Coordinates of C-alpha atoms in Angstrom, one line a residue:
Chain A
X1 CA 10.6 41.9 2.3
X2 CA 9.9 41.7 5.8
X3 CA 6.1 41.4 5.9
X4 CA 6.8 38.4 3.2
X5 CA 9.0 36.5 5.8
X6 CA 6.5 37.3 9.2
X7 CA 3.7 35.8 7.1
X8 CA 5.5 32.9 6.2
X9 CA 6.3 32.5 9.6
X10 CA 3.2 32.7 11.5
X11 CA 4.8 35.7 13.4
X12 CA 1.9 37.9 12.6
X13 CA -0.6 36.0 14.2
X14 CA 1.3 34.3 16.6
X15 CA 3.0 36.8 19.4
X16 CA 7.3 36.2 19.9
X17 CA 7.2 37.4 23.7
X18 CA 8.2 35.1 26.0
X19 CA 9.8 32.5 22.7
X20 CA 12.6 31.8 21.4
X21 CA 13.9 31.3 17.6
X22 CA 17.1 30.0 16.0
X23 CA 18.0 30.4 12.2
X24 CA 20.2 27.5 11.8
X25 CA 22.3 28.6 8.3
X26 CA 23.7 26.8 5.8
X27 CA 24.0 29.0 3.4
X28 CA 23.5 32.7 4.7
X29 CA 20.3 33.1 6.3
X30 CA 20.9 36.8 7.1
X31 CA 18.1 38.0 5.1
X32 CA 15.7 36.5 7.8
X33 CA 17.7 37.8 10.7
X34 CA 16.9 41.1 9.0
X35 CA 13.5 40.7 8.4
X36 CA 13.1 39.7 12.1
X37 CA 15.3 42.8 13.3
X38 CA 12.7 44.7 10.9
X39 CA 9.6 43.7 12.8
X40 CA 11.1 44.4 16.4
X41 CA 11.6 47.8 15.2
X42 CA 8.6 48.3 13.6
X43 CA 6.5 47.0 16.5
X44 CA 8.6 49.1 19.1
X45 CA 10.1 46.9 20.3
X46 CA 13.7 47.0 22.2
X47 CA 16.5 45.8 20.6
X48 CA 19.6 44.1 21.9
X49 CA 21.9 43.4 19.3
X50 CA 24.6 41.2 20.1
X51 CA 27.6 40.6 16.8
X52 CA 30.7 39.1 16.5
X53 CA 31.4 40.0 13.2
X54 CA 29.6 42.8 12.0
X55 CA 29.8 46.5 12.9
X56 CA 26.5 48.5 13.5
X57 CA 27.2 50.2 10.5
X58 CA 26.4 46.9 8.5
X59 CA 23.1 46.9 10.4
X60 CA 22.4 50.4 10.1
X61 CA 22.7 49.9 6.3
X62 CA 20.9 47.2 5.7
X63 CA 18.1 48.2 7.8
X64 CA 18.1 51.9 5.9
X65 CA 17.1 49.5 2.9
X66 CA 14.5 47.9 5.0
X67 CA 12.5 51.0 6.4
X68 CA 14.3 51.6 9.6
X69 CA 17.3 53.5 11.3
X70 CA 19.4 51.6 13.9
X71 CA 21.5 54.9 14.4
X72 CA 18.3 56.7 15.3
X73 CA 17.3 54.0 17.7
X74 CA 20.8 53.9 19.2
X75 CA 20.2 58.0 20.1
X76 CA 16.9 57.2 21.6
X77 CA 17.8 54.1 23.9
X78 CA 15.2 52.2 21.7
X79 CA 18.5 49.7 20.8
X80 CA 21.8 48.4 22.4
X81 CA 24.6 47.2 20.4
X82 CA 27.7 45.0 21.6
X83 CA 30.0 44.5 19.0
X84 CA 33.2 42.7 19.4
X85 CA 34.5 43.7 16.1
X86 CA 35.1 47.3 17.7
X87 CA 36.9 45.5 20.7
X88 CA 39.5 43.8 18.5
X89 CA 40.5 46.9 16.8
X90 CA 40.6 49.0 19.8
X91 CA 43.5 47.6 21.5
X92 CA 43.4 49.9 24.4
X93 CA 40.4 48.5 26.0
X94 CA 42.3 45.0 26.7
X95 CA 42.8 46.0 30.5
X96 CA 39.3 46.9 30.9
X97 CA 37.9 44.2 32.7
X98 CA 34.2 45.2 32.1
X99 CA 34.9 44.7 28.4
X100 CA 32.1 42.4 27.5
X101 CA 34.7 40.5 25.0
X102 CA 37.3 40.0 27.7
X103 CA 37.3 36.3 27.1
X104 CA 39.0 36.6 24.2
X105 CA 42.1 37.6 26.2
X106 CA 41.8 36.6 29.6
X107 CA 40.7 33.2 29.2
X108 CA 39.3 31.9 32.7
X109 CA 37.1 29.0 33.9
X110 CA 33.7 31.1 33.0
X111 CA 34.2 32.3 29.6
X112 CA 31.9 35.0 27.8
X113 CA 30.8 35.5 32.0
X114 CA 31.1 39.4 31.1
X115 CA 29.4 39.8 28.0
X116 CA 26.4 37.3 29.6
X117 CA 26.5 39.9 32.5
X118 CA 26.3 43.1 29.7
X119 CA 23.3 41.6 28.2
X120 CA 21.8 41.2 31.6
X121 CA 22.4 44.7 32.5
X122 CA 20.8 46.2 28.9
X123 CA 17.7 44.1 29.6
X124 CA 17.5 44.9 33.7
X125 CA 16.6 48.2 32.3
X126 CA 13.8 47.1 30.3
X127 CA 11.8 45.8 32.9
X128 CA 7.8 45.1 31.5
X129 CA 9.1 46.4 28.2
X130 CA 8.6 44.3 24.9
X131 CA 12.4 43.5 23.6
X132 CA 14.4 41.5 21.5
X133 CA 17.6 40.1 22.5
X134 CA 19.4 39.1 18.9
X135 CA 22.6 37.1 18.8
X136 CA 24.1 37.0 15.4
X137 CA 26.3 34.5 14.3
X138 CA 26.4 32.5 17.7
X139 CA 28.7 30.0 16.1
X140 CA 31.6 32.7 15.8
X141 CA 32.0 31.7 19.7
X142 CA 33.3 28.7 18.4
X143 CA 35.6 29.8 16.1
X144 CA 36.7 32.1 19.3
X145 CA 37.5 29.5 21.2
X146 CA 34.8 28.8 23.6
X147 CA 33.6 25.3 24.1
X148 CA 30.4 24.2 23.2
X149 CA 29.2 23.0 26.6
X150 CA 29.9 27.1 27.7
X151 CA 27.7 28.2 24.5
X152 CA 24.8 25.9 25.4
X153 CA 25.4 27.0 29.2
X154 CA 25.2 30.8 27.4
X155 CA 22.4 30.4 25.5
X156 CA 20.7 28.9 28.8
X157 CA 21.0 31.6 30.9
X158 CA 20.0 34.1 28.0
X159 CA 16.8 32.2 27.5
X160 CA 16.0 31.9 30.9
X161 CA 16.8 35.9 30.6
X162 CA 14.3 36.5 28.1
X163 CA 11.6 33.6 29.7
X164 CA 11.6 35.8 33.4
X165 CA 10.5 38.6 31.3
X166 CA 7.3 37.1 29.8
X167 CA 7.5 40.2 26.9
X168 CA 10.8 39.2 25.9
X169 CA 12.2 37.5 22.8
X170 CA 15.3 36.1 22.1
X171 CA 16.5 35.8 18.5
X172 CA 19.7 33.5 17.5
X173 CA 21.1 32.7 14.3
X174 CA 23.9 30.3 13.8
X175 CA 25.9 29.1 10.7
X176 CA 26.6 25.5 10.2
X177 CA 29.3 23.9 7.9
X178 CA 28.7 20.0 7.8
X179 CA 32.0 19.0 8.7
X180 CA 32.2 21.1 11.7
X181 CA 30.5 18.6 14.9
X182 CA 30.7 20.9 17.3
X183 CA 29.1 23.6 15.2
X184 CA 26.0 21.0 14.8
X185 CA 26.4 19.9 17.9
X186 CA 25.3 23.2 19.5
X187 CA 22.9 24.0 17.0
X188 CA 20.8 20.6 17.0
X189 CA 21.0 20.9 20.8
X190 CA 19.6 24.6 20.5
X191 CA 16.8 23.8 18.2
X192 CA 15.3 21.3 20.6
X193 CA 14.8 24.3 23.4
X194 CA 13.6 26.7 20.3
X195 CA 9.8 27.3 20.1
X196 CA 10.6 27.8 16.1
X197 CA 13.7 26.3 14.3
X198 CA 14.4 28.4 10.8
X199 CA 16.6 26.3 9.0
X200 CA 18.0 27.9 5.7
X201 CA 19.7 25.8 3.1
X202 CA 20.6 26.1 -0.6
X203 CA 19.3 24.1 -3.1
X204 CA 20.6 20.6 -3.4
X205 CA 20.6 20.4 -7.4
X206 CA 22.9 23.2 -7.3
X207 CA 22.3 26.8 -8.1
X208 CA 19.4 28.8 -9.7
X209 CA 18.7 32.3 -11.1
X210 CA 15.0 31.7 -10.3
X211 CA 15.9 30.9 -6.6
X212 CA 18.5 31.8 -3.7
X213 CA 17.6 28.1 -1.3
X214 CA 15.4 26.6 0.6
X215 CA 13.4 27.4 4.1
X216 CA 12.1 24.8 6.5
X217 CA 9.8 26.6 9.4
X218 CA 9.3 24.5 12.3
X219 CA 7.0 25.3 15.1
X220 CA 8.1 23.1 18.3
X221 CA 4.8 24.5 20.3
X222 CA 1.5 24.8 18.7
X223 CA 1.0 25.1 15.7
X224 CA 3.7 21.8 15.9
X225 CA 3.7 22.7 11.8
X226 CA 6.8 21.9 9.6
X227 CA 6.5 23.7 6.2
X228 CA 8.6 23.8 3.4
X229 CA 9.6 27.3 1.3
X230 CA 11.7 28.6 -1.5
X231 CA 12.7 31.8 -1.5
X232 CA 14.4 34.5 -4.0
X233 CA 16.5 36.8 -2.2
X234 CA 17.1 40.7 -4.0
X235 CA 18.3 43.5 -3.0
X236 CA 15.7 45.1 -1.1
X237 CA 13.8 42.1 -0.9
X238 CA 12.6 38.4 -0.2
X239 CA 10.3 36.6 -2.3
X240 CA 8.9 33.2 -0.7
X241 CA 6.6 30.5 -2.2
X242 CA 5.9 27.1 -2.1
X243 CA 8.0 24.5 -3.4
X244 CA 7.1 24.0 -7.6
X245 CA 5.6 27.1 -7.9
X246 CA 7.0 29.5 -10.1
X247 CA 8.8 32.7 -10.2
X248 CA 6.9 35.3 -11.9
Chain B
X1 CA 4.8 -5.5 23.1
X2 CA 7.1 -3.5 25.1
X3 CA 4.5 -0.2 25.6
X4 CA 2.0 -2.2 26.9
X5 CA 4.2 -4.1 29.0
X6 CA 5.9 -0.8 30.1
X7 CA 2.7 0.3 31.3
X8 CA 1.4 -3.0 33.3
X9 CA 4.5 -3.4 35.2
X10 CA 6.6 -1.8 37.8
X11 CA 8.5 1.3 36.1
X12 CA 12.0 0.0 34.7
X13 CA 14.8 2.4 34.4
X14 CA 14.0 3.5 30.7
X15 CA 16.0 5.3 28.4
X16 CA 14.1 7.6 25.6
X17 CA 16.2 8.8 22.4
X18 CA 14.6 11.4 20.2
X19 CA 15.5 14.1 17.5
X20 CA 14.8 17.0 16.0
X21 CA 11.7 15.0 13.8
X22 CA 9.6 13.6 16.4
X23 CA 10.0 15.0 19.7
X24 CA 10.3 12.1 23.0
X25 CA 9.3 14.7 25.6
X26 CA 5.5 14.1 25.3
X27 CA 6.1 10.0 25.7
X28 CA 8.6 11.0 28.2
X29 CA 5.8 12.9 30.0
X30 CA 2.9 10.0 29.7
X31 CA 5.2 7.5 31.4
X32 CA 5.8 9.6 34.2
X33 CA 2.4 10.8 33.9
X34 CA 1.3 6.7 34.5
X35 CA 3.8 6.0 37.3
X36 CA 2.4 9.1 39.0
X37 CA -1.0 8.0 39.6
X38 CA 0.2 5.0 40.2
X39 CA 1.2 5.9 43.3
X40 CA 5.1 6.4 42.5
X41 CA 7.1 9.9 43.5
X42 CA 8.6 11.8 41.0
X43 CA 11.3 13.9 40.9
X44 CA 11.9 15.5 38.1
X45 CA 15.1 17.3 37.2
X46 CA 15.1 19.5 34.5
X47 CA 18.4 20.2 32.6
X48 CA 17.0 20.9 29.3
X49 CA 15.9 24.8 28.3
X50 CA 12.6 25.0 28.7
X51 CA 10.5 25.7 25.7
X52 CA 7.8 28.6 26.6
X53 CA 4.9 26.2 26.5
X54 CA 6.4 23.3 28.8
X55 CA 5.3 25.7 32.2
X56 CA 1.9 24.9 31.6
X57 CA 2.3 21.4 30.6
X58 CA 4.1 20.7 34.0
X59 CA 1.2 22.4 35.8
X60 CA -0.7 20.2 34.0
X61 CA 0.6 17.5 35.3
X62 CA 1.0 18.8 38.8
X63 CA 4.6 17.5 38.8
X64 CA 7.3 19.7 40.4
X65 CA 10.7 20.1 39.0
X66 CA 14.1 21.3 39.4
X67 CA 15.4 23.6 36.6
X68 CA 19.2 24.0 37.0
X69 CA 22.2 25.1 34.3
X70 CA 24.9 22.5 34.0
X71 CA 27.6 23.6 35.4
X72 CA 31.0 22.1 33.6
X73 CA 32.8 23.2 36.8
X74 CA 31.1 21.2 38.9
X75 CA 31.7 17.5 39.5
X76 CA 29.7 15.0 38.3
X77 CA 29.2 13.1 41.7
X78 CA 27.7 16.3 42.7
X79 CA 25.4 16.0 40.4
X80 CA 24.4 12.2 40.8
X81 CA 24.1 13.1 44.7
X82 CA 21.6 15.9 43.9
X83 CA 19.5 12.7 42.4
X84 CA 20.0 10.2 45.0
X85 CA 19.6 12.9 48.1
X86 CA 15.6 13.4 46.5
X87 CA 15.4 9.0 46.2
X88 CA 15.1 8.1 49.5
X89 CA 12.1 6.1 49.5
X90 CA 11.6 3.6 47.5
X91 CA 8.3 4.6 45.5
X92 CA 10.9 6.9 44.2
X93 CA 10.9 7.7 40.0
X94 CA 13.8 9.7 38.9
X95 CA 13.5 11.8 35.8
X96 CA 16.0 13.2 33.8
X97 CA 14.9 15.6 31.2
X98 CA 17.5 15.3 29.9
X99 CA 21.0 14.0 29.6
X100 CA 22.5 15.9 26.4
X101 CA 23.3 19.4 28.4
X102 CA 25.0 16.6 31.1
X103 CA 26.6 14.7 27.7
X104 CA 28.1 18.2 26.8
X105 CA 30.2 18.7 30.1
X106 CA 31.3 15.1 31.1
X107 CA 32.1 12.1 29.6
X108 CA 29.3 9.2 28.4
X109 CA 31.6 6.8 31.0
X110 CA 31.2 9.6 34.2
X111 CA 27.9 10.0 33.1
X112 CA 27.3 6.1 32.7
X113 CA 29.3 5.6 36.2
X114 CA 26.9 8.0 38.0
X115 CA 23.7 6.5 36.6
X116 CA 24.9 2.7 37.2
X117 CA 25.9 4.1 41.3
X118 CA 22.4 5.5 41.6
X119 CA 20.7 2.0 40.3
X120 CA 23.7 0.2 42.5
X121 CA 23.0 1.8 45.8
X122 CA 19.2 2.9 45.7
X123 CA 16.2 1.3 44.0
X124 CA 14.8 4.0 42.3
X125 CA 13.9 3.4 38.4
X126 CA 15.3 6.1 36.2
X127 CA 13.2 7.6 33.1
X128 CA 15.9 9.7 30.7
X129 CA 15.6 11.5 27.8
X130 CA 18.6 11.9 25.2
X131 CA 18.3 13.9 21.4
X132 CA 20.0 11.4 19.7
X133 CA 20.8 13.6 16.5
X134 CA 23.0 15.8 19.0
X135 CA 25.4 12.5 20.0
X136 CA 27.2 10.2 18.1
X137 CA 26.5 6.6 17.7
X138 CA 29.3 5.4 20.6
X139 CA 27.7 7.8 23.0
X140 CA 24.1 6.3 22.5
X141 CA 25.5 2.7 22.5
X142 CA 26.9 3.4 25.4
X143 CA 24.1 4.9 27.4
X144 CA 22.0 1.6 26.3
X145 CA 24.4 -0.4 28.4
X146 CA 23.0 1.6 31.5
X147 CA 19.3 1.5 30.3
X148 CA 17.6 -2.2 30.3
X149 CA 15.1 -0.4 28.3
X150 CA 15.8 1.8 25.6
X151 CA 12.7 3.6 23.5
X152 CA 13.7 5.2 20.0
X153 CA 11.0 7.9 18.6
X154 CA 10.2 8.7 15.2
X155 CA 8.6 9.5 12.7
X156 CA 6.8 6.3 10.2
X157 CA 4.0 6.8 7.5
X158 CA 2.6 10.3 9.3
X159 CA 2.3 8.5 12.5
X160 CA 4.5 8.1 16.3
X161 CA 6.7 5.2 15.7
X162 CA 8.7 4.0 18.8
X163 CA 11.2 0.9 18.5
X164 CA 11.6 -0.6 21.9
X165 CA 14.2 -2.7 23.1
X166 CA 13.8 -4.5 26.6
X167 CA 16.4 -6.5 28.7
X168 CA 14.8 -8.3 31.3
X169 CA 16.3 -9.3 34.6
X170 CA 15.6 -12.6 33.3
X171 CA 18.0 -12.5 30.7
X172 CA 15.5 -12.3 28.1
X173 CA 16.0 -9.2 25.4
X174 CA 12.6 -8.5 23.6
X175 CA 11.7 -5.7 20.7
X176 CA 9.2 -4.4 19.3
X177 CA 7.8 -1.6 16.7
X178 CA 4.6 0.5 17.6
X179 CA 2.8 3.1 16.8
X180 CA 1.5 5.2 19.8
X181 CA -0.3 8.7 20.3
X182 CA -0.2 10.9 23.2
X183 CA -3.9 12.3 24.3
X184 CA -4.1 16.4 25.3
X185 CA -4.2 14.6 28.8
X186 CA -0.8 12.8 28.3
X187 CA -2.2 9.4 28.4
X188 CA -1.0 6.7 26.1
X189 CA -3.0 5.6 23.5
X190 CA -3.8 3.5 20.4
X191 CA -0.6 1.3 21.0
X192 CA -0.5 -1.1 18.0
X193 CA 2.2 -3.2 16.4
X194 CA 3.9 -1.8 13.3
X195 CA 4.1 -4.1 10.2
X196 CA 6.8 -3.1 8.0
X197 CA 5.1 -3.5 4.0
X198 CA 7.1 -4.3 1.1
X199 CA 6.4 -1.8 -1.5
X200 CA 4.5 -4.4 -4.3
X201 CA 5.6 -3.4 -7.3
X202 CA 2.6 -3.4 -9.6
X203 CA 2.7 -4.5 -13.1
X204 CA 1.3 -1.7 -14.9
X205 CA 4.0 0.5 -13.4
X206 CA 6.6 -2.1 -15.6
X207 CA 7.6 0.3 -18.5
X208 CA 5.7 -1.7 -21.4
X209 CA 8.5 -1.1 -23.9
X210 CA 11.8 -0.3 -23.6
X211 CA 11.9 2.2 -26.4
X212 CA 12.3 6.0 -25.3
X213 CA 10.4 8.9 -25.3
X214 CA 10.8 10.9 -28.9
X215 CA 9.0 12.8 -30.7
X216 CA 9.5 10.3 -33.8
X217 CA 7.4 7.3 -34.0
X218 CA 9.9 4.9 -33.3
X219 CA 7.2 2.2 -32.0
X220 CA 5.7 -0.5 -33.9
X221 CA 1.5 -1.2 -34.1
X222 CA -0.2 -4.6 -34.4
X223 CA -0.1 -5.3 -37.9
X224 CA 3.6 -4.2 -37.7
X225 CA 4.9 -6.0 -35.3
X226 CA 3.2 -9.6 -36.6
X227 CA 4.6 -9.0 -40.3
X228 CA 8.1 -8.4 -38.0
X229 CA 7.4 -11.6 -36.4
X230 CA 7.2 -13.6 -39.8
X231 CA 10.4 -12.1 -41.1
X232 CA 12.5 -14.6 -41.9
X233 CA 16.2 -13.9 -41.6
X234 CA 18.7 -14.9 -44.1
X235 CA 20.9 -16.7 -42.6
X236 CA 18.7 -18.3 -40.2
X237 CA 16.6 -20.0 -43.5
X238 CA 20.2 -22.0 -44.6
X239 CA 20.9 -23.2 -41.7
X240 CA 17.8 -24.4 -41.0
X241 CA 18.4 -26.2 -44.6
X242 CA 21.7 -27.4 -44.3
X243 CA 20.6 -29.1 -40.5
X244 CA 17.6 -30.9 -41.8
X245 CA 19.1 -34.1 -39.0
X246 CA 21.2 -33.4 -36.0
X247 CA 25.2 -33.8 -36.5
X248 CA 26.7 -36.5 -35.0
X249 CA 29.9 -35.6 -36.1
X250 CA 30.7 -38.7 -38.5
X251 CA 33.0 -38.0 -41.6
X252 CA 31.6 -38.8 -44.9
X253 CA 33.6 -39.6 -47.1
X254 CA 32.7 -40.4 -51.1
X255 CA 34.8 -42.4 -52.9
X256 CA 35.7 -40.8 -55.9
X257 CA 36.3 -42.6 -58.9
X258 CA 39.6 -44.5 -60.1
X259 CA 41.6 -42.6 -62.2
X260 CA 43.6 -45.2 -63.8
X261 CA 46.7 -43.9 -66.5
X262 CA 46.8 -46.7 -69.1
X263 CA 50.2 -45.3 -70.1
X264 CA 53.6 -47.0 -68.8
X265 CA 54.9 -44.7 -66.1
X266 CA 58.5 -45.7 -67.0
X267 CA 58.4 -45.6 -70.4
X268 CA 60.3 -42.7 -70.6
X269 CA 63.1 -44.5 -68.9
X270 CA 66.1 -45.6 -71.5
X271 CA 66.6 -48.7 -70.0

């Protein structure tokens, strides 16, 4: 599944360090976020896994299916996680002003300040290391109640992050509903300072048991392409192919 | 046409909108490119993330900038003061690369305000660039007011189209429609008008008959259709009989003959 998506991509012959790449999702692009998380672990790369909305189990599952083991990298200091899911159910870490999710309940006039000064911290440690810094889900800030001038201000500061460490990589996915502005506000804004904009839609006849939706890949550096996929997701898998061409 | 005239005169304060399609950084850079060897400073503020390749453009162009994060805390005056302390002299170009991140965190009129105080009070030129898919209409109209030349990018038949709009200090509002290209050395190149063609819509593509698609031969052939066109219909053939002149509508009216009763009418009468 993976090695279907990188190809289709460009990403095996053209390196991620020092770039950056949004999956802008209209439907759920989370297969790709996979397939990327896939080939940072398979190159050795180190992981920083930033969710909203997801626990590590999620991830440890559904990389098991893909050929890796996040729990395995957690042990080895291969892979950070920062959940905030675990932060809302554990209630007694609300005083704990280190607590990288202590926006949601101190509000103050630099939201998300903490959890932009975790991230910093994982990758000070990683210095002339390869690593990937994922953010899943960036639009759940949103929802959160952060303002979309501090997620663009967020995103800066992770890129630049990422950009002082020429080996770095930074990896954001973000859903889009068409009615919400500020939600494609962000994420047109975002996929001007992307090197490559994934944007994953469904199909606009409707739905298909030959195929999941549509993938436009666009490279803002060279190779400045703009292609055009389907894709059939399954259960272990991806299939990709162009556009017409059938499902065998 | 307004990209040749951009690039014979002194630089105007110029406005560039792009999107996500066709990208207005590269005409962005030409300009300033232009005005650089033409003797002008730049200063170049950068507000937009960077994307990993633009390091090595800038070097390139051997053009220094000034990356900074917005900050929403900040006031905006502080910001228009960080452009006006650089444009001191007046072979000053200021370049904003570009306004959305500034958009974001204060209002089109602050940002409007700050822009028509730096033209106001200095007479440096300012050359902006705005993703107009990220703002809504009344934010771009808005910004236009500021610009006297505003430069839309995009895509046309496969080629750079750019839709120029020019307000003169004369008064005089011009526009034009070209196609450009931007060389590996950002120069400005192959500037020609852009015709808009009509589609012609060719005869042949004219379905020939307006009978569908079936299986079933529901067409006619030659010797068909000319035994079709002699078919007289019924009801055509009488009243093509009964009309042998054109009515006038007069009434015609036969007189019948007299029917005279030689029998006395009263003679039933006992009178």
């Amino acid at each position: 599944m993976a090695d279907t998506v990188i190809k289709a991509l460009m990403l095996d012959k053209i390196q991620m360090d020092g770039k950056s790449l949004i999956i802008v999702q209209h439907n759920d692009g989370s297969p790709f976020l996979h397939s990327l998380l896939t080939q940072s672990a398979r190159q050795g790369r180190k992981i920083c896994l930033v969710s909203f909305n997801h626990s590590v189990g999620y991830y440890h599952n559904v990389g098991t299916r893909l050929g890796w083991n996040l729990n395995n990298l957690l042990s080895k200091n291969q892979a950070v996680f920062i959940g905030g899911l675990q932060t809302l159910k554990d209630s007694s870490r609300l005083q704990n002003c280190s607590n990288p999710f202590d926006f949601l309940f101190n509000p103050s006039t630099c939201p998300i300040q903490t959890l932009l000064l975790s991230i910093q911290e994982v990758i000070s440690n990683w210095v002339e290391q390869p690593f990937s810094l994922v953010i899943d889900e960036l639009d759940c800030l949103l929802s959160l109640g952060v303002q979309p001038n501090r997620i663009v201000k967020f995103f800066q500061h992770c890129h630049s992050l990422v950009q002082t460490n020429s080996k770095g990589s930074l990896i954001i996915s973000m859903g889009v509903t068409p009615s919400d502005k500020e939600v494609i506000q962000c994420s047109q804004l975002l996929a001007h300072w992307c090197d490559l904009v994934i944007t994953e839609k469904g199909l606009q006849t409707g739905k298909s048991k030959d195929l999941t939706g549509s993938l436009t890949v666009n490279w803002n550096i060279h190779p400045f392409t703009e292609q055009l996929f389907h894709f059939k997701c399954y259960d272990r898998g991806i299939k990709m192919f162009a556009p017409g061409t059938a499902v065998l | 046409m307004i990209l040749k005239d951009i690039l014979t005169q002194p630089p105007v304060s110029i406005l560039i909108q792009d999107s996500c399609s066709l990208k207005g950084r590269p005409l962005f850079l030409s300009l300033i490119r232009h005005y650089s060897e033409n003797g002008y400073s730049i200063r170049y503020f950068k507000y937009d993330s960077p994307l990993s390749s633009e390091t090595t453009e800038m070097e390139q162009l051997k053009i220094s900038w000034k990356k900074s994060i917005v900050d929403g805390n900040q006031d905006v005056m502080s910001v228009k003061n960080s452009w006006t302390s650089e444009a001191r002299n007046d072979q000053v170009l200021v370049a904003i690369d570009s306004l959305s991140p500034l958009l974001l965190n204060w209002t089109v009129g602050a940002i409007a305000s700050a822009l028509r105080n730096l033209q106001k009070t200095t007479t440096v030129s300012v050359i902006a660039l705005v993703h107009g898919d990220v703002h809504d209409k009344h934010t771009l109209q808005a910004l236009n007011y500021i610009f006297p030349c505003h430069l839309a990018v995009r895509r046309a038949q496969g080629r750079n189209l750019c839709s120029g709009t020019w307000r003169k200090a004369s008064g005089k509002i011009t526009d034009s429609d070209e196609y450009y290209s931007i060389t590996e050395k950002w120069e400005l190149k192959d500037v020609k008008e852009f015709i808009e063609t009509q589609p012609a819509v060719m005869p042949d593509s004219l379905p020939k008959s307006a009978v569908p698609k079936s299986t079933f031969k529901l067409d006619l052939n030659a010797r068909e259709e000319q035994a079709r066109s002699q078919v007289v219909l019924p009801y055509i053939k009488k009243h093509n009989e009964s009309t042998s002149e054109p009515s006038r509508g007069k009434i015609i009216y036969e007189v019948e003959a007299p029917d005279w009763d030689d029998e006395d009418p009263d003679d039933d009468l006992e009178i």
